[in-house]
PDB file of C-alpha atoms in Angstrom:
ATOM      1  CA  UNK A   1     107.295  69.244  82.583  1.00  0.00           C
ATOM      2  CA  UNK A   2     106.706  71.516  85.316  1.00  0.00           C
ATOM      3  CA  UNK A   3     104.334  74.473  83.870  1.00  0.00           C
ATOM      4  CA  UNK A   4     103.500  76.611  87.419  1.00  0.00           C
ATOM      5  CA  UNK A   5     107.329  78.448  86.197  1.00  0.00           C
ATOM      6  CA  UNK A   6     104.899  79.363  82.898  1.00  0.00           C
ATOM      7  CA  UNK A   7     102.188  80.110  84.686  1.00  0.00           C
ATOM      8  CA  UNK A   8     103.722  82.387  87.012  1.00  0.00           C
ATOM      9  CA  UNK A   9     105.152  83.819  83.784  1.00  0.00           C
ATOM     10  CA  UNK A  10     101.765  84.857  82.446  1.00  0.00           C
ATOM     11  CA  UNK A  11     100.479  85.891  85.737  1.00  0.00           C
ATOM     12  CA  UNK A  12     102.537  88.990  85.768  1.00  0.00           C
ATOM     13  CA  UNK A  13     101.018  90.175  82.207  1.00  0.00           C
ATOM     14  CA  UNK A  14      97.484  88.458  81.974  1.00  0.00           C
ATOM     15  CA  UNK A  15      94.400  89.089  84.706  1.00  0.00           C
ATOM     16  CA  UNK A  16      93.447  85.227  83.446  1.00  0.00           C
ATOM     17  CA  UNK A  17      95.600  82.099  82.699  1.00  0.00           C
ATOM     18  CA  UNK A  18      93.740  78.458  81.860  1.00  0.00           C
ATOM     19  CA  UNK A  19      95.072  75.336  82.275  1.00  0.00           C
ATOM     20  CA  UNK A  20      93.047  73.552  79.924  1.00  0.00           C
ATOM     21  CA  UNK A  21      91.333  70.633  81.430  1.00  0.00           C
ATOM     22  CA  UNK A  22      91.948  71.982  85.137  1.00  0.00           C
ATOM     23  CA  UNK A  23      91.045  75.569  85.815  1.00  0.00           C
ATOM     24  CA  UNK A  24      91.786  78.942  85.446  1.00  0.00           C
ATOM     25  CA  UNK A  25      93.927  80.930  87.800  1.00  0.00           C
ATOM     26  CA  UNK A  26      92.340  84.476  87.826  1.00  0.00           C
ATOM     27  CA  UNK A  27      94.054  88.187  89.569  1.00  0.00           C
ATOM     28  CA  UNK A  28      92.968  91.035  91.010  1.00  0.00           C
ATOM     29  CA  UNK A  29      94.464  93.933  91.621  1.00  0.00           C
ATOM     30  CA  UNK A  30      93.984  95.125  95.480  1.00  0.00           C
ATOM     31  CA  UNK A  31      95.063  98.800  97.311  1.00  0.00           C
ATOM     32  CA  UNK A  32      97.875  99.110  99.619  1.00  0.00           C
ATOM     33  CA  UNK A  33      96.709  98.817 102.976  1.00  0.00           C
ATOM     34  CA  UNK A  34      97.939  99.284 106.785  1.00  0.00           C
ATOM     35  CA  UNK A  35      97.560  96.526 109.592  1.00  0.00           C
ATOM     36  CA  UNK A  36      96.842  98.553 112.432  1.00  0.00           C
ATOM     37  CA  UNK A  37      97.347  95.702 114.746  1.00  0.00           C
ATOM     38  CA  UNK A  38     100.703  94.718 113.654  1.00  0.00           C
ATOM     39  CA  UNK A  39     101.421  98.621 112.285  1.00  0.00           C
ATOM     40  CA  UNK A  40     102.074  97.077 108.906  1.00  0.00           C
ATOM     41  CA  UNK A  41     102.156  98.614 105.915  1.00  0.00           C
ATOM     42  CA  UNK A  42     101.628  96.656 102.611  1.00  0.00           C
ATOM     43  CA  UNK A  43     102.411  97.949  98.792  1.00  0.00           C
ATOM     44  CA  UNK A  44      99.392  97.542  96.125  1.00  0.00           C
ATOM     45  CA  UNK A  45      99.554  93.813  94.672  1.00  0.00           C
ATOM     46  CA  UNK A  46      97.761  91.371  92.740  1.00  0.00           C
ATOM     47  CA  UNK A  47      95.946  89.289  94.363  1.00  0.00           C
ATOM     48  CA  UNK A  48      95.456  85.337  92.707  1.00  0.00           C
ATOM     49  CA  UNK A  49      92.508  83.394  92.866  1.00  0.00           C
ATOM     50  CA  UNK A  50      91.149  80.190  91.201  1.00  0.00           C
ATOM     51  CA  UNK A  51      88.156  78.934  89.183  1.00  0.00           C
ATOM     52  CA  UNK A  52      87.655  75.662  88.590  1.00  0.00           C
ATOM     53  CA  UNK A  53      85.422  76.327  85.918  1.00  0.00           C
ATOM     54  CA  UNK A  54      87.270  77.595  83.409  1.00  0.00           C
ATOM     55  CA  UNK A  55      88.772  74.723  81.542  1.00  0.00           C
ATOM     56  CA  UNK A  56      88.440  75.587  77.838  1.00  0.00           C
ATOM     57  CA  UNK A  57      91.818  75.667  76.243  1.00  0.00           C
ATOM     58  CA  UNK A  58      92.037  79.600  75.214  1.00  0.00           C
ATOM     59  CA  UNK A  59      95.253  78.925  73.625  1.00  0.00           C
ATOM     60  CA  UNK A  60      97.322  81.400  75.813  1.00  0.00           C
ATOM     61  CA  UNK A  61      99.273  78.389  78.216  1.00  0.00           C
ATOM     62  CA  UNK A  62      99.883  76.195  75.226  1.00  0.00           C
ATOM     63  CA  UNK A  63     101.596  79.148  72.670  1.00  0.00           C
ATOM     64  CA  UNK A  64     103.467  80.594  75.328  1.00  0.00           C
ATOM     65  CA  UNK A  65     105.002  77.116  76.240  1.00  0.00           C
ATOM     66  CA  UNK A  66     105.779  76.359  72.803  1.00  0.00           C
ATOM     67  CA  UNK A  67     107.490  79.326  71.935  1.00  0.00           C
ATOM     68  CA  UNK A  68     109.835  79.001  75.023  1.00  0.00           C
ATOM     69  CA  UNK A  69     110.089  75.486  74.789  1.00  0.00           C
ATOM     70  CA  UNK A  70     110.536  75.962  70.834  1.00  0.00           C
ATOM     71  CA  UNK A  71     108.206  73.301  70.185  1.00  0.00           C
ATOM     72  CA  UNK A  72     105.190  72.534  68.394  1.00  0.00           C
ATOM     73  CA  UNK A  73     101.814  73.281  69.788  1.00  0.00           C
ATOM     74  CA  UNK A  74     100.503  70.179  69.674  1.00  0.00           C
ATOM     75  CA  UNK A  75     103.298  68.974  71.891  1.00  0.00           C
ATOM     76  CA  UNK A  76     103.126  71.687  74.028  1.00  0.00           C
ATOM     77  CA  UNK A  77      99.135  70.771  74.713  1.00  0.00           C
ATOM     78  CA  UNK A  78     100.242  67.223  75.357  1.00  0.00           C
ATOM     79  CA  UNK A  79     102.770  68.291  78.344  1.00  0.00           C
ATOM     80  CA  UNK A  80     100.344  70.191  79.677  1.00  0.00           C
ATOM     81  CA  UNK A  81      97.376  67.729  79.622  1.00  0.00           C
ATOM     82  CA  UNK A  82      99.986  64.798  81.072  1.00  0.00           C
ATOM     83  CA  UNK A  83     101.061  67.538  83.997  1.00  0.00           C
ATOM     84  CA  UNK A  84      97.398  67.356  84.837  1.00  0.00           C
ATOM     85  CA  UNK A  85      97.117  63.971  85.086  1.00  0.00           C
ATOM     86  CA  UNK A  86      99.777  64.191  87.757  1.00  0.00           C
ATOM     87  CA  UNK A  87      98.217  67.284  89.801  1.00  0.00           C
ATOM     88  CA  UNK A  88      95.042  65.174  89.786  1.00  0.00           C
ATOM     89  CA  UNK A  89      96.613  61.647  90.960  1.00  0.00           C
ATOM     90  CA  UNK A  90      98.683  64.077  93.762  1.00  0.00           C
ATOM     91  CA  UNK A  91      95.098  65.569  94.853  1.00  0.00           C
ATOM     92  CA  UNK A  92      93.431  62.124  95.038  1.00  0.00           C
ATOM     93  CA  UNK A  93      95.920  60.713  97.225  1.00  0.00           C
ATOM     94  CA  UNK A  94      97.008  63.503  99.127  1.00  0.00           C
ATOM     95  CA  UNK A  95      94.298  65.533  99.004  1.00  0.00           C
ATOM     96  CA  UNK A  96      96.735  69.148  98.582  1.00  0.00           C
ATOM     97  CA  UNK A  97      99.395  70.172  96.580  1.00  0.00           C
ATOM     98  CA  UNK A  98     101.483  73.695  95.560  1.00  0.00           C
ATOM     99  CA  UNK A  99     102.367  75.106  93.045  1.00  0.00           C
ATOM    100  CA  UNK A 100     105.795  77.199  93.940  1.00  0.00           C
ATOM    101  CA  UNK A 101     104.991  81.180  93.718  1.00  0.00           C
ATOM    102  CA  UNK A 102     101.225  80.413  93.002  1.00  0.00           C
ATOM    103  CA  UNK A 103      99.698  78.641  96.416  1.00  0.00           C
ATOM    104  CA  UNK A 104      98.160  75.776  97.835  1.00  0.00           C
ATOM    105  CA  UNK A 105      95.395  73.496  95.944  1.00  0.00           C
ATOM    106  CA  UNK A 106      93.524  71.084  98.313  1.00  0.00           C
ATOM    107  CA  UNK A 107      90.365  69.058  98.508  1.00  0.00           C
ATOM    108  CA  UNK A 108      87.724  70.174 101.167  1.00  0.00           C
ATOM    109  CA  UNK A 109      84.925  67.792 101.844  1.00  0.00           C
ATOM    110  CA  UNK A 110      82.983  67.857  99.433  1.00  0.00           C
ATOM    111  CA  UNK A 111      86.217  67.361  96.933  1.00  0.00           C
ATOM    112  CA  UNK A 112      86.142  70.486  95.461  1.00  0.00           C
ATOM    113  CA  UNK A 113      89.463  72.411  94.920  1.00  0.00           C
ATOM    114  CA  UNK A 114      89.957  75.176  97.372  1.00  0.00           C
ATOM    115  CA  UNK A 115      92.581  77.630  96.841  1.00  0.00           C
ATOM    116  CA  UNK A 116      95.433  79.528  98.923  1.00  0.00           C
ATOM    117  CA  UNK A 117      97.430  82.169  97.250  1.00  0.00           C
ATOM    118  CA  UNK A 118     101.009  82.548  97.597  1.00  0.00           C
ATOM    119  CA  UNK A 119     102.398  85.719  99.636  1.00  0.00           C
ATOM    120  CA  UNK A 120     106.347  85.401  98.510  1.00  0.00           C
ATOM    121  CA  UNK A 121     105.665  87.142  95.300  1.00  0.00           C
ATOM    122  CA  UNK A 122     103.698  90.178  94.289  1.00  0.00           C
ATOM    123  CA  UNK A 123     102.576  89.849  89.909  1.00  0.00           C
ATOM    124  CA  UNK A 124     101.915  93.601  89.850  1.00  0.00           C
ATOM    125  CA  UNK A 125     104.758  95.050  88.028  1.00  0.00           C
ATOM    126  CA  UNK A 126     103.906  98.641  89.269  1.00  0.00           C
ATOM    127  CA  UNK A 127     104.683  97.461  92.946  1.00  0.00           C
ATOM    128  CA  UNK A 128     108.381  96.201  91.613  1.00  0.00           C
ATOM    129  CA  UNK A 129     111.017  97.115  94.573  1.00  0.00           C
ATOM    130  CA  UNK A 130     107.827  98.135  96.870  1.00  0.00           C
ATOM    131  CA  UNK A 131     108.443  95.998 100.258  1.00  0.00           C
ATOM    132  CA  UNK A 132     106.505  95.259 102.914  1.00  0.00           C
ATOM    133  CA  UNK A 133     107.385  97.354 106.232  1.00  0.00           C
ATOM    134  CA  UNK A 134     106.343  97.590 109.985  1.00  0.00           C
ATOM    135  CA  UNK A 135     106.534 100.779 111.608  1.00  0.00           C
ATOM    136  CA  UNK A 136     107.330 100.460 115.390  1.00  0.00           C
ATOM    137  CA  UNK A 137     104.609 101.859 117.513  1.00  0.00           C
ATOM    138  CA  UNK A 138     105.178 105.821 118.835  1.00  0.00           C
ATOM    139  CA  UNK A 139     105.177 105.712 122.773  1.00  0.00           C
ATOM    140  CA  UNK A 140     104.425 108.750 124.392  1.00  0.00           C
ATOM    141  CA  UNK A 141     105.724 109.111 128.324  1.00  0.00           C
ATOM    142  CA  UNK A 142     103.734 111.172 130.346  1.00  0.00           C
ATOM    143  CA  UNK A 143     105.399 114.879 131.767  1.00  0.00           C
ATOM    144  CA  UNK A 144     105.972 114.654 135.535  1.00  0.00           C
ATOM    145  CA  UNK A 145     105.677 117.207 137.334  1.00  0.00           C
ATOM    146  CA  UNK A 146     109.034 117.369 139.743  1.00  0.00           C
ATOM    147  CA  UNK A 147     108.158 119.372 143.185  1.00  0.00           C
ATOM    148  CA  UNK A 148     110.845 121.671 144.179  1.00  0.00           C
ATOM    149  CA  UNK A 149     111.516 121.747 147.520  1.00  0.00           C
ATOM    150  CA  UNK A 150     111.305 124.599 149.516  1.00  0.00           C
ATOM    151  CA  UNK A 151     114.572 125.635 150.936  1.00  0.00           C
ATOM    152  CA  UNK A 152     114.767 127.297 154.259  1.00  0.00           C
ATOM    153  CA  UNK A 153     117.226 130.323 154.248  1.00  0.00           C
ATOM    154  CA  UNK A 154     117.860 131.883 157.396  1.00  0.00           C
ATOM    155  CA  UNK A 155     118.222 136.085 157.255  1.00  0.00           C
ATOM    156  CA  UNK A 156     120.453 137.183 160.024  1.00  0.00           C
ATOM    157  CA  UNK A 157     118.870 140.071 162.680  1.00  0.00           C
ATOM    158  CA  UNK A 158     120.470 143.474 162.863  1.00  0.00           C
ATOM    159  CA  UNK A 159     120.220 145.189 166.026  1.00  0.00           C
ATOM    160  CA  UNK A 160     118.810 148.149 165.811  1.00  0.00           C
ATOM    161  CA  UNK A 161     120.653 151.376 165.734  1.00  0.00           C
ATOM    162  CA  UNK A 162     120.213 155.156 165.090  1.00  0.00           C
ATOM    163  CA  UNK A 163     118.126 155.659 161.668  1.00  0.00           C
ATOM    164  CA  UNK A 164     120.333 157.397 159.095  1.00  0.00           C
ATOM    165  CA  UNK A 165     118.489 160.323 157.210  1.00  0.00           C
ATOM    166  CA  UNK A 166     119.008 160.654 153.803  1.00  0.00           C
ATOM    167  CA  UNK A 167     118.136 164.069 151.981  1.00  0.00           C
ATOM    168  CA  UNK A 168     118.074 163.902 147.850  1.00  0.00           C
ATOM    169  CA  UNK A 169     120.681 166.230 146.203  1.00  0.00           C
ATOM    170  CA  UNK A 170     118.548 168.989 144.101  1.00  0.00           C
ATOM    171  CA  UNK A 171     119.946 169.583 140.845  1.00  0.00           C
ATOM    172  CA  UNK A 172     119.636 172.867 138.902  1.00  0.00           C
ATOM    173  CA  UNK A 173     116.863 172.518 136.489  1.00  0.00           C
ATOM    174  CA  UNK A 174     117.603 173.012 132.671  1.00  0.00           C
ATOM    175  CA  UNK A 175     114.204 174.550 131.341  1.00  0.00           C
ATOM    176  CA  UNK A 176     115.167 174.795 128.024  1.00  0.00           C
ATOM    177  CA  UNK A 177     114.906 171.205 127.513  1.00  0.00           C
ATOM    178  CA  UNK A 178     111.469 170.930 128.393  1.00  0.00           C
ATOM    179  CA  UNK A 179     110.710 173.527 125.460  1.00  0.00           C
ATOM    180  CA  UNK A 180     112.923 171.452 123.043  1.00  0.00           C
ATOM    181  CA  UNK A 181     110.610 168.372 123.688  1.00  0.00           C
ATOM    182  CA  UNK A 182     107.786 170.018 123.677  1.00  0.00           C
ATOM    183  CA  UNK A 183     108.740 171.691 119.757  1.00  0.00           C
ATOM    184  CA  UNK A 184     109.848 167.956 118.975  1.00  0.00           C
ATOM    185  CA  UNK A 185     106.136 166.393 120.091  1.00  0.00           C
ATOM    186  CA  UNK A 186     104.400 169.572 118.163  1.00  0.00           C
ATOM    187  CA  UNK A 187     106.246 168.954 114.823  1.00  0.00           C
ATOM    188  CA  UNK A 188     105.768 164.884 114.656  1.00  0.00           C
ATOM    189  CA  UNK A 189     102.106 165.365 115.210  1.00  0.00           C
ATOM    190  CA  UNK A 190     101.494 168.107 112.496  1.00  0.00           C
ATOM    191  CA  UNK A 191     103.883 165.755 110.188  1.00  0.00           C
ATOM    192  CA  UNK A 192     101.250 162.845 111.047  1.00  0.00           C
ATOM    193  CA  UNK A 193      98.529 165.132 109.997  1.00  0.00           C
ATOM    194  CA  UNK A 194      99.920 166.476 107.129  1.00  0.00           C
ATOM    195  CA  UNK A 195     100.534 162.776 105.734  1.00  0.00           C
ATOM    196  CA  UNK A 196      97.154 161.520 106.197  1.00  0.00           C
ATOM    197  CA  UNK A 197      95.869 165.084 104.412  1.00  0.00           C
ATOM    198  CA  UNK A 198      98.135 163.929 101.395  1.00  0.00           C
ATOM    199  CA  UNK A 199      96.979 160.323 101.309  1.00  0.00           C
ATOM    200  CA  UNK A 200      93.257 161.191 101.060  1.00  0.00           C
ATOM    201  CA  UNK A 201      93.930 163.715  98.271  1.00  0.00           C
ATOM    202  CA  UNK A 202      96.180 160.906  96.346  1.00  0.00           C
ATOM    203  CA  UNK A 203      92.834 158.607  96.716  1.00  0.00           C
ATOM    204  CA  UNK A 204      90.579 161.385  95.805  1.00  0.00           C
ATOM    205  CA  UNK A 205      92.398 161.740  92.479  1.00  0.00           C
ATOM    206  CA  UNK A 206      93.069 158.028  91.704  1.00  0.00           C
ATOM    207  CA  UNK A 207      88.981 157.923  92.280  1.00  0.00           C
ATOM    208  CA  UNK A 208      88.647 159.810  89.369  1.00  0.00           C
ATOM    209  CA  UNK A 209      91.172 159.276  86.892  1.00  0.00           C
ATOM    210  CA  UNK A 210      89.763 155.429  87.211  1.00  0.00           C
ATOM    211  CA  UNK A 211      86.029 156.685  87.086  1.00  0.00           C
ATOM    212  CA  UNK A 212      87.067 158.770  83.692  1.00  0.00           C
ATOM    213  CA  UNK A 213      89.081 155.484  82.503  1.00  0.00           C
ATOM    214  CA  UNK A 214      85.621 153.127  83.528  1.00  0.00           C
ATOM    215  CA  UNK A 215      83.392 155.659  80.774  1.00  0.00           C
ATOM    216  CA  UNK A 216      85.678 155.994  78.246  1.00  0.00           C
ATOM    217  CA  UNK A 217      85.796 152.222  78.103  1.00  0.00           C
ATOM    218  CA  UNK A 218      82.231 151.799  78.167  1.00  0.00           C
ATOM    219  CA  UNK A 219      81.594 154.421  75.292  1.00  0.00           C
ATOM    220  CA  UNK A 220      84.185 152.003  73.343  1.00  0.00           C
ATOM    221  CA  UNK A 221      82.208 148.858  73.638  1.00  0.00           C
ATOM    222  CA  UNK A 222      79.105 150.325  72.872  1.00  0.00           C
ATOM    223  CA  UNK A 223      80.399 152.316  69.359  1.00  0.00           C
ATOM    224  CA  UNK A 224      82.419 149.207  68.539  1.00  0.00           C
ATOM    225  CA  UNK A 225      80.787 146.587  65.584  1.00  0.00           C
ATOM    226  CA  UNK A 226      81.485 142.781  65.459  1.00  0.00           C
ATOM    227  CA  UNK A 227      81.290 141.304  61.865  1.00  0.00           C
ATOM    228  CA  UNK A 228      81.867 137.733  61.320  1.00  0.00           C
ATOM    229  CA  UNK A 229      83.338 137.216  57.946  1.00  0.00           C
ATOM    230  CA  UNK A 230      83.523 133.569  58.000  1.00  0.00           C
ATOM    231  CA  UNK A 231      81.496 130.945  60.654  1.00  0.00           C
ATOM    232  CA  UNK A 232      83.171 129.354  63.440  1.00  0.00           C
ATOM    233  CA  UNK A 233      84.032 125.570  62.283  1.00  0.00           C
ATOM    234  CA  UNK A 234      82.068 122.988  63.889  1.00  0.00           C
ATOM    235  CA  UNK A 235      83.534 121.218  66.756  1.00  0.00           C
ATOM    236  CA  UNK A 236      83.794 117.732  66.621  1.00  0.00           C
ATOM    237  CA  UNK A 237      84.192 115.706  69.606  1.00  0.00           C
ATOM    238  CA  UNK A 238      85.694 112.238  69.447  1.00  0.00           C
ATOM    239  CA  UNK A 239      84.802 109.798  71.736  1.00  0.00           C
ATOM    240  CA  UNK A 240      86.658 106.255  72.777  1.00  0.00           C
ATOM    241  CA  UNK A 241      84.659 103.586  73.100  1.00  0.00           C
ATOM    242  CA  UNK A 242      84.840 101.378  75.692  1.00  0.00           C
ATOM    243  CA  UNK A 243      87.084  98.122  75.356  1.00  0.00           C
ATOM    244  CA  UNK A 244      85.546  95.055  75.499  1.00  0.00           C
ATOM    245  CA  UNK A 245      88.375  92.694  76.923  1.00  0.00           C
ATOM    246  CA  UNK A 246      86.213  89.726  77.656  1.00  0.00           C
ATOM    247  CA  UNK A 247      84.600  87.314  75.248  1.00  0.00           C
ATOM    248  CA  UNK A 248      82.249  84.284  75.775  1.00  0.00           C
ATOM    249  CA  UNK A 249      83.260  81.688  73.141  1.00  0.00           C
ATOM    250  CA  UNK A 250      80.278  79.622  71.601  1.00  0.00           C
ATOM    251  CA  UNK A 251      82.344  77.802  69.554  1.00  0.00           C
ATOM    252  CA  UNK A 252      85.527  77.286  67.214  1.00  0.00           C
ATOM    253  CA  UNK A 253      84.755  75.934  63.640  1.00  0.00           C
ATOM    254  CA  UNK A 254      87.281  74.392  60.835  1.00  0.00           C
ATOM    255  CA  UNK A 255      85.083  75.635  58.667  1.00  0.00           C
ATOM    256  CA  UNK A 256      83.605  79.198  57.446  1.00  0.00           C
ATOM    257  CA  UNK A 257      80.510  78.106  56.517  1.00  0.00           C
ATOM    258  CA  UNK A 258      79.959  76.452  59.980  1.00  0.00           C
ATOM    259  CA  UNK A 259      80.829  79.331  61.560  1.00  0.00           C
ATOM    260  CA  UNK A 260      78.368  81.591  59.650  1.00  0.00           C
ATOM    261  CA  UNK A 261      75.532  79.488  60.443  1.00  0.00           C
ATOM    262  CA  UNK A 262      76.107  79.243  64.202  1.00  0.00           C
ATOM    263  CA  UNK A 263      76.788  82.999  63.637  1.00  0.00           C
ATOM    264  CA  UNK A 264      73.120  83.577  62.084  1.00  0.00           C
ATOM    265  CA  UNK A 265      71.407  81.576  64.585  1.00  0.00           C
ATOM    266  CA  UNK A 266      72.727  83.367  67.489  1.00  0.00           C
ATOM    267  CA  UNK A 267      71.833  86.324  65.651  1.00  0.00           C
ATOM    268  CA  UNK A 268      68.249  85.271  65.815  1.00  0.00           C
ATOM    269  CA  UNK A 269      68.378  83.877  69.351  1.00  0.00           C
ATOM    270  CA  UNK A 270      68.724  87.575  70.387  1.00  0.00           C
ATOM    271  CA  UNK A 271      72.639  87.701  70.963  1.00  0.00           C
ATOM    272  CA  UNK A 272      75.097  90.592  70.485  1.00  0.00           C
ATOM    273  CA  UNK A 273      76.291  87.558  68.414  1.00  0.00           C
ATOM    274  CA  UNK A 274      80.311  88.149  66.908  1.00  0.00           C
ATOM    275  CA  UNK A 275      83.056  86.349  64.267  1.00  0.00           C
ATOM    276  CA  UNK A 276      86.321  87.479  64.632  1.00  0.00           C
ATOM    277  CA  UNK A 277      89.569  86.659  62.363  1.00  0.00           C
ATOM    278  CA  UNK A 278      90.827  83.056  62.398  1.00  0.00           C
ATOM    279  CA  UNK A 279      93.625  82.006  64.979  1.00  0.00           C
ATOM    280  CA  UNK A 280      97.531  81.182  63.757  1.00  0.00           C
ATOM    281  CA  UNK A 281      95.554  77.321  63.536  1.00  0.00           C
ATOM    282  CA  UNK A 282      93.343  78.308  61.279  1.00  0.00           C
ATOM    283  CA  UNK A 283      89.834  77.851  63.102  1.00  0.00           C
ATOM    284  CA  UNK A 284      87.104  80.723  63.202  1.00  0.00           C
ATOM    285  CA  UNK A 285      85.795  81.436  66.617  1.00  0.00           C
ATOM    286  CA  UNK A 286      82.010  82.487  67.081  1.00  0.00           C
ATOM    287  CA  UNK A 287      81.509  84.628  69.716  1.00  0.00           C
ATOM    288  CA  UNK A 288      78.214  84.765  72.210  1.00  0.00           C
ATOM    289  CA  UNK A 289      79.337  88.612  72.857  1.00  0.00           C
ATOM    290  CA  UNK A 290      81.764  90.873  74.653  1.00  0.00           C
ATOM    291  CA  UNK A 291      82.276  92.453  77.908  1.00  0.00           C
ATOM    292  CA  UNK A 292      84.189  95.351  79.574  1.00  0.00           C
ATOM    293  CA  UNK A 293      84.095  93.864  82.903  1.00  0.00           C
ATOM    294  CA  UNK A 294      85.310  90.109  83.949  1.00  0.00           C
ATOM    295  CA  UNK A 295      82.160  90.168  86.262  1.00  0.00           C
ATOM    296  CA  UNK A 296      79.534  91.016  83.556  1.00  0.00           C
ATOM    297  CA  UNK A 297      81.184  88.345  81.355  1.00  0.00           C
ATOM    298  CA  UNK A 298      81.143  85.846  84.225  1.00  0.00           C
ATOM    299  CA  UNK A 299      77.491  86.290  85.125  1.00  0.00           C
ATOM    300  CA  UNK A 300      76.722  86.186  81.488  1.00  0.00           C
ATOM    301  CA  UNK A 301      78.536  82.740  80.709  1.00  0.00           C
ATOM    302  CA  UNK A 302      76.851  80.994  84.104  1.00  0.00           C
ATOM    303  CA  UNK A 303      73.705  81.596  82.292  1.00  0.00           C
ATOM    304  CA  UNK A 304      74.552  80.633  79.249  1.00  0.00           C
ATOM    305  CA  UNK A 305      75.846  77.325  80.477  1.00  0.00           C
ATOM    306  CA  UNK A 306      72.986  76.412  82.755  1.00  0.00           C
ATOM    307  CA  UNK A 307      70.110  77.541  79.294  1.00  0.00           C
ATOM    308  CA  UNK A 308      72.203  77.259  76.202  1.00  0.00           C
ATOM    309  CA  UNK A 309      75.522  75.703  75.431  1.00  0.00           C
ATOM    310  CA  UNK A 310      77.596  74.211  78.790  1.00  0.00           C
ATOM    311  CA  UNK A 311      80.813  73.809  77.223  1.00  0.00           C
ATOM    312  CA  UNK A 312      80.571  77.896  76.266  1.00  0.00           C
ATOM    313  CA  UNK A 313      83.777  79.232  77.715  1.00  0.00           C
ATOM    314  CA  UNK A 314      85.296  82.715  78.500  1.00  0.00           C
ATOM    315  CA  UNK A 315      88.361  84.104  76.498  1.00  0.00           C
ATOM    316  CA  UNK A 316      90.365  87.196  77.905  1.00  0.00           C
ATOM    317  CA  UNK A 317      91.893  89.526  74.607  1.00  0.00           C
ATOM    318  CA  UNK A 318      91.592  92.948  73.404  1.00  0.00           C
ATOM    319  CA  UNK A 319      90.422  92.408  69.854  1.00  0.00           C
TER     320      UNK A 319
END
């Protein structure tokens, strides 16, 4: 069974997809960016990484396979285990192999797995239909200054002849036009002065009216009496709790008594331990604690694995 197709389907909806006994594929959202050297624009996307330390079975991949293939949970787990055997064999022989639409896994000189993500698929659903594109560079042309060629024009030379004297024709004056112009100019100046006087008068009247209105408003405010018959109802603020999506699992117990004992022991040790509802198989999980971010959960789990429980594992789920 090729389980990489089921891993690819889950990467669209989940931040962490664990392959039991092998490792976990993690996603992180990367914002849109511009590559200045190539003038390329890239949309937001999910960047895939691989963590070989997360090997415990959280049930996500097995449940998904059992639902799609319509088989039992145990059969799905067995199919995953057989596929992991094939992956490890290929790594030991070829030192690398490729998971379609996910990326390439290879062994380095220290026999550790190095993962290179595939760029063929964007697992961020919000970026569906957005493709990278290249914008051509803008060419700036310098404006050439064209020098006009001077054209030599030959001016014909005329022979000097007897000068001709022109005498302007004396027109008879019309003195009544001059008086009419002076009268029109005087009327225009008078109208302008009258309009300015009228504007000043209107402005003064407006100021007096506004002053009287303001005095009346102030008097009404001073005379007013406010009576509150019933007090205002108290305001209740509801603060939404921060969702804790990442949980460090201490163990999963078939007996509820054993789960309760483990819970009490973790509480005495100072952990913010939790017990959650039994899973679909009737098992009782006990948690070291829950965290809001993957970074906080990963840091806490590393400390727990070093000092207390090397089998502690990370579960990503909204409780």
